[in-house]
Amino acid sequence: MSATLRIHRGHASADRILMVGSDELGRLAEAVTTFTVPAGHHVIRLKLGPYHSVATQVEVAEGAVLDLKAVEDPDAILPLVQGGYLKLEPASAQR
């Protein structure tokens, strides 16, 4: 029972790490990096040293592929308190 998260790095650093819960899945080494996760509900974020992006809740069905992109968080007034300058959103979302 697995699913796929496909993360489009955008302007985020290649050193950012995808976190699923408290687990580090790996760096965003490519422009689009693919990760296999168990199907179900997850809280994900991007990490760079002590800095984290805004937490994003996702639900992925077995065998599904979920495309997300890292974008700037326009609501980040106090990024260290609010979760950083980045957030993940659906790759098909219009900006």
Short mmCIF file of C-alpha atoms in Angstrom, two decimals:
data_model
loop_
_atom_site.label_atom_id
_atom_site.label_comp_id
_atom_site.label_asym_id
_atom_site.label_seq_id
_atom_site.Cartn_x
_atom_site.Cartn_y
_atom_site.Cartn_z
CA MET A 1 0.00 0.00 0.00
CA SER A 2 2.09 2.88 -1.28
CA ALA A 3 1.64 6.18 -3.06
CA THR A 4 3.94 8.69 -4.73
CA LEU A 5 4.72 12.29 -3.81
CA ARG A 6 6.26 14.20 -6.70
CA ILE A 7 7.78 17.46 -5.45
CA HIS A 8 8.58 20.27 -7.89
CA ARG A 9 11.42 22.20 -6.26
CA GLY A 10 10.93 25.54 -8.02
CA HIS A 11 13.12 28.19 -6.36
CA ALA A 12 13.72 26.09 -3.24
CA SER A 13 17.26 24.96 -2.52
CA ALA A 14 18.34 21.49 -3.67
CA ASP A 15 19.45 20.99 -0.07
CA ARG A 16 15.85 21.15 1.22
CA ILE A 17 14.73 17.86 2.74
CA LEU A 18 11.21 16.48 2.46
CA MET A 19 9.87 15.57 5.90
CA VAL A 20 6.90 13.24 6.33
CA GLY A 21 5.89 13.56 9.95
CA SER A 22 9.24 13.44 11.76
CA ASP A 23 10.91 11.25 9.10
CA GLU A 24 13.39 12.69 6.58
CA LEU A 25 12.67 11.19 3.16
CA GLY A 26 15.43 12.88 1.19
CA ARG A 27 16.74 16.00 -0.52
CA LEU A 28 15.04 17.79 -3.39
CA ALA A 29 18.09 16.97 -5.50
CA GLU A 30 16.33 17.30 -8.87
CA ALA A 31 13.94 19.90 -10.30
CA VAL A 32 11.26 17.25 -9.73
CA THR A 33 11.99 14.61 -7.08
CA THR A 34 9.79 11.55 -6.50
CA PHE A 35 9.25 9.90 -3.13
CA THR A 36 7.34 6.73 -2.25
CA VAL A 37 5.19 6.98 0.90
CA PRO A 38 2.59 4.74 2.51
CA ALA A 39 -0.93 5.49 1.32
CA GLY A 40 -2.96 7.56 3.77
CA HIS A 41 -2.85 10.86 5.63
CA HIS A 42 0.48 12.63 6.12
CA VAL A 43 1.80 15.95 7.40
CA ILE A 44 4.68 17.04 5.18
CA ARG A 45 7.09 19.97 5.12
CA LEU A 46 10.43 21.01 3.71
CA LYS A 47 13.42 21.40 6.02
CA LEU A 48 16.71 23.22 5.62
CA GLY A 49 18.79 23.13 8.78
CA PRO A 50 16.65 24.65 11.56
CA TYR A 51 14.19 26.15 9.04
CA HIS A 52 10.94 24.45 8.06
CA SER A 53 8.26 25.30 5.53
CA VAL A 54 4.61 25.54 6.48
CA ALA A 55 3.20 22.10 7.40
CA THR A 56 0.92 20.69 4.70
CA GLN A 57 -1.61 17.93 5.28
CA VAL A 58 -2.10 15.53 2.38
CA GLU A 59 -4.18 12.43 1.77
CA VAL A 60 -2.86 10.03 -0.87
CA ALA A 61 -4.66 6.93 -2.07
CA GLU A 62 -2.93 3.65 -2.80
CA GLY A 63 -1.17 3.87 -6.16
CA ALA A 64 -1.89 7.60 -6.51
CA VAL A 65 0.64 10.24 -7.56
CA LEU A 66 0.36 13.63 -5.84
CA ASP A 67 2.20 16.54 -7.51
CA LEU A 68 3.19 19.38 -5.20
CA LYS A 69 5.38 22.42 -5.77
CA ALA A 70 7.40 24.53 -3.36
CA VAL A 71 6.29 28.17 -3.54
CA GLU A 72 6.94 31.31 -1.55
CA ASP A 73 4.52 31.79 1.33
CA PRO A 74 2.92 35.23 0.83
CA ASP A 75 1.59 35.13 4.42
CA ALA A 76 5.06 34.81 6.00
CA ILE A 77 5.38 37.89 8.18
CA LEU A 78 7.39 36.19 10.92
CA PRO A 79 8.81 33.16 9.05
CA LEU A 80 10.58 31.62 12.04
CA VAL A 81 7.32 31.64 13.98
CA GLN A 82 4.97 30.82 11.09
CA GLY A 83 7.01 28.05 9.48
CA GLY A 84 9.24 29.74 6.95
CA TYR A 85 9.16 31.47 3.61
CA LEU A 86 8.03 28.36 1.71
CA LYS A 87 4.93 26.23 1.52
CA LEU A 88 3.82 23.28 -0.60
CA GLU A 89 0.77 23.55 -2.83
CA PRO A 90 -0.72 21.42 -5.61
CA ALA A 91 1.44 21.67 -8.73
CA SER A 92 -1.63 22.48 -10.82
CA ALA A 93 -2.58 25.49 -8.65
CA GLN A 94 -2.55 28.84 -10.45
CA ARG A 95 -0.40 31.60 -8.96
#
